[in-house]
Coordinates of C-alpha atoms in Angstrom, one line a residue:
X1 CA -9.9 237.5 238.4
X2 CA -9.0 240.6 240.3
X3 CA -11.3 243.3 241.0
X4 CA -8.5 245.7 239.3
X5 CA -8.3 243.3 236.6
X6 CA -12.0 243.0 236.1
X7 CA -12.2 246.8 235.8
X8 CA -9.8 247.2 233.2
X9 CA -11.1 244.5 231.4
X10 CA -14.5 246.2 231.1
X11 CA -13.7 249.6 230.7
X12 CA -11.6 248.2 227.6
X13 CA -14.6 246.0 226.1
X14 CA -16.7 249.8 226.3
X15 CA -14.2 251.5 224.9
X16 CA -14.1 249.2 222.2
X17 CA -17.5 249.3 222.1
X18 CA -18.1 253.0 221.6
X19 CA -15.2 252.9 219.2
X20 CA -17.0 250.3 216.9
X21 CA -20.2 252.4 217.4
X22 CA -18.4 255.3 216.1
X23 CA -17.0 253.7 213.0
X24 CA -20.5 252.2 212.3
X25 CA -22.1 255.3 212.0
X26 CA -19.5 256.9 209.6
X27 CA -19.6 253.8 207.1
X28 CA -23.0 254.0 206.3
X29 CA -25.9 253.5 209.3
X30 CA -28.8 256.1 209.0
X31 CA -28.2 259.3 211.0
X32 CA -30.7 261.5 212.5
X33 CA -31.4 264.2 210.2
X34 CA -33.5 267.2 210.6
X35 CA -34.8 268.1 206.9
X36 CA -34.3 271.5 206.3
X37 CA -37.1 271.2 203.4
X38 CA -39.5 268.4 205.2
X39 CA -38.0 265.5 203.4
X40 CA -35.8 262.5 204.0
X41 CA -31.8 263.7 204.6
X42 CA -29.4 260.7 204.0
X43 CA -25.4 261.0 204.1
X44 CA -23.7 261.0 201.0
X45 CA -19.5 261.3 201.6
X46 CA -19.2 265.1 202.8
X47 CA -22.7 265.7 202.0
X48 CA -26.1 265.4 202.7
X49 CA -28.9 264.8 199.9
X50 CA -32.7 265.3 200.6
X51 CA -35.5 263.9 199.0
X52 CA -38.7 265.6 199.1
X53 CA -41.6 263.8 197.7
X54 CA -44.5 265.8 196.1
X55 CA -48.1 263.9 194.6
X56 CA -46.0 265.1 191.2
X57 CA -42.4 265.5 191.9
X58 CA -39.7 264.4 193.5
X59 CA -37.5 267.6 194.9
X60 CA -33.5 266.7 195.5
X61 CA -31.6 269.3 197.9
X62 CA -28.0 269.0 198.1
X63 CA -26.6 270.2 201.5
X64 CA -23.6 270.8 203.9
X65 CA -22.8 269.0 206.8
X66 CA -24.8 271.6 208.7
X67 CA -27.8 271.1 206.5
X68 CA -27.4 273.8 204.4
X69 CA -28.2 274.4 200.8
X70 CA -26.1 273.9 198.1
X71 CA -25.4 274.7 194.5
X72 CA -26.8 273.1 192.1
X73 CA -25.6 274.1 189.3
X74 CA -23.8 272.1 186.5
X75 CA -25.0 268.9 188.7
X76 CA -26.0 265.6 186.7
X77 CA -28.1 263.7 188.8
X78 CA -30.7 260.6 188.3
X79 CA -33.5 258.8 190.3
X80 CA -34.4 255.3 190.0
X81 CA -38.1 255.5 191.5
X82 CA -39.4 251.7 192.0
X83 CA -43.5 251.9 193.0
X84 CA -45.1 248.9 194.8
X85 CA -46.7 247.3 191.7
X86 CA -46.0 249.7 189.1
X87 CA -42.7 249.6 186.9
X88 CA -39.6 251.2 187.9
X89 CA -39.2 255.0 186.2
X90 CA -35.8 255.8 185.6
X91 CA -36.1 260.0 185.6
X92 CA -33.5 262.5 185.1
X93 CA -33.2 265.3 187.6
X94 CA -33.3 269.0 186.2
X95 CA -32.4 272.0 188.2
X96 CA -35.4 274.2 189.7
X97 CA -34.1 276.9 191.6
X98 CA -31.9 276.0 194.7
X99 CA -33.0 272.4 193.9
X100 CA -33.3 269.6 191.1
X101 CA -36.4 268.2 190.1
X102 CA -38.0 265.2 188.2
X103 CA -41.7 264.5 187.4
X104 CA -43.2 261.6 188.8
X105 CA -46.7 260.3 189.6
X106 CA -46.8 259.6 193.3
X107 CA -50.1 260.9 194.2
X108 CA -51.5 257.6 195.1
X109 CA -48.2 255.5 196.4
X110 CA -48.4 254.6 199.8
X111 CA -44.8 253.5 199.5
X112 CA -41.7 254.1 197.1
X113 CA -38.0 253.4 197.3
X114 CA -35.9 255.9 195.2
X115 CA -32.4 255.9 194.7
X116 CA -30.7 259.0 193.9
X117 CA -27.5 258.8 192.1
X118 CA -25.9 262.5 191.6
X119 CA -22.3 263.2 190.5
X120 CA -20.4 265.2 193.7
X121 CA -16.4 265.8 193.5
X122 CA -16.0 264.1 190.4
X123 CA -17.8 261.0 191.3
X124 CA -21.1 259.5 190.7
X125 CA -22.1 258.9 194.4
X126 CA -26.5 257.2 195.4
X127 CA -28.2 257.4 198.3
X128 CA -31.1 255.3 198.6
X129 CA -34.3 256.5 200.0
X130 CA -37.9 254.3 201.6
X131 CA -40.6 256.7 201.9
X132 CA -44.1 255.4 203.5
X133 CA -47.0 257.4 204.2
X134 CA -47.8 258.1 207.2
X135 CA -51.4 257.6 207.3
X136 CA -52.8 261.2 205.9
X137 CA -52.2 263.4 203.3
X138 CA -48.9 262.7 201.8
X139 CA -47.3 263.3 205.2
X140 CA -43.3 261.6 205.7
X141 CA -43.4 258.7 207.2
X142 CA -40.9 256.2 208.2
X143 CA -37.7 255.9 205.9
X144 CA -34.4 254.1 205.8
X145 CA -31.5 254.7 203.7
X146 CA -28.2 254.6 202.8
X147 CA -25.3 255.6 200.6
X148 CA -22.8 253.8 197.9
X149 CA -19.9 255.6 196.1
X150 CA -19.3 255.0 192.4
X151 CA -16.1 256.3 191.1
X152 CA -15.9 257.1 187.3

């Protein structure tokens, strides 16, 4: 092959590259997130949702694309909170302010995976959320998440 040849070959397998990158992170792969309220931020459609874990709470922030606070108001939103060996809690989210809130007994988890399932546009949309601690008191530690859409 030509050296012209082989240079357009491989600036078209990194364009394609980058372009598949680009798709892959709108269609669901964990972005980095800066938590306005020291939680975990995950993408949900055209917003963001953060979960901030307390020893008896879990806090849920809707926000913008730049990270800001939401409404809350008139929201209906759930949690499905699954413990390492204790049984899953399904809890219903109240508001609290700028925030909604549900009760839950985490003081001694080390771990939890909560999904969040809140209804935004007209749609009940989840974003799924896998908290560890860190190794201290209650700090964040690593997470992973992502997001489904549930039209109703």
């Amino acid at each position: 092959m030509s050296m012209p040849k082989q240079v357009g070959v491989s600036l078209l397998l990194i364009t394609a590259l980058v372009a598949r990158t680009g798709w892959a992170d709108e269609h669901g792969k964990e972005h980095a997130h800066k938590a306005p309220h020291g939680g975990i931020v995950q993408t949900v459609g055209k917003y963001h949702v953060e979960l901030v874990s307390k020893d008896a709470e879990l806090n849920v922030y809707l926000l913008d694309a730049n990270e800001k606070t939401l409404p809350i108001e008139g929201r209906e939103a759930k949690v499905v909170l699954q413990v390492p060996k204790r049984e899953k809690q399904n809890l219903v989210l109240t508001p609290a302010g700028e925030f909604l809130r549900a009760a839950a007994d985490l003081k001694d988890a080390d771990a939890f995976v909560a999904v969040v399932s809140i209804n935004l546009d007209g749609a009940l949309q989840s974003a799924r959320f896998a908290w560890k601690r860190a190794g201290g008191h209650g700090e964040h530690g690593g997470h992973e998440g992502g997001h489904e859409e549930h039209k109703h």
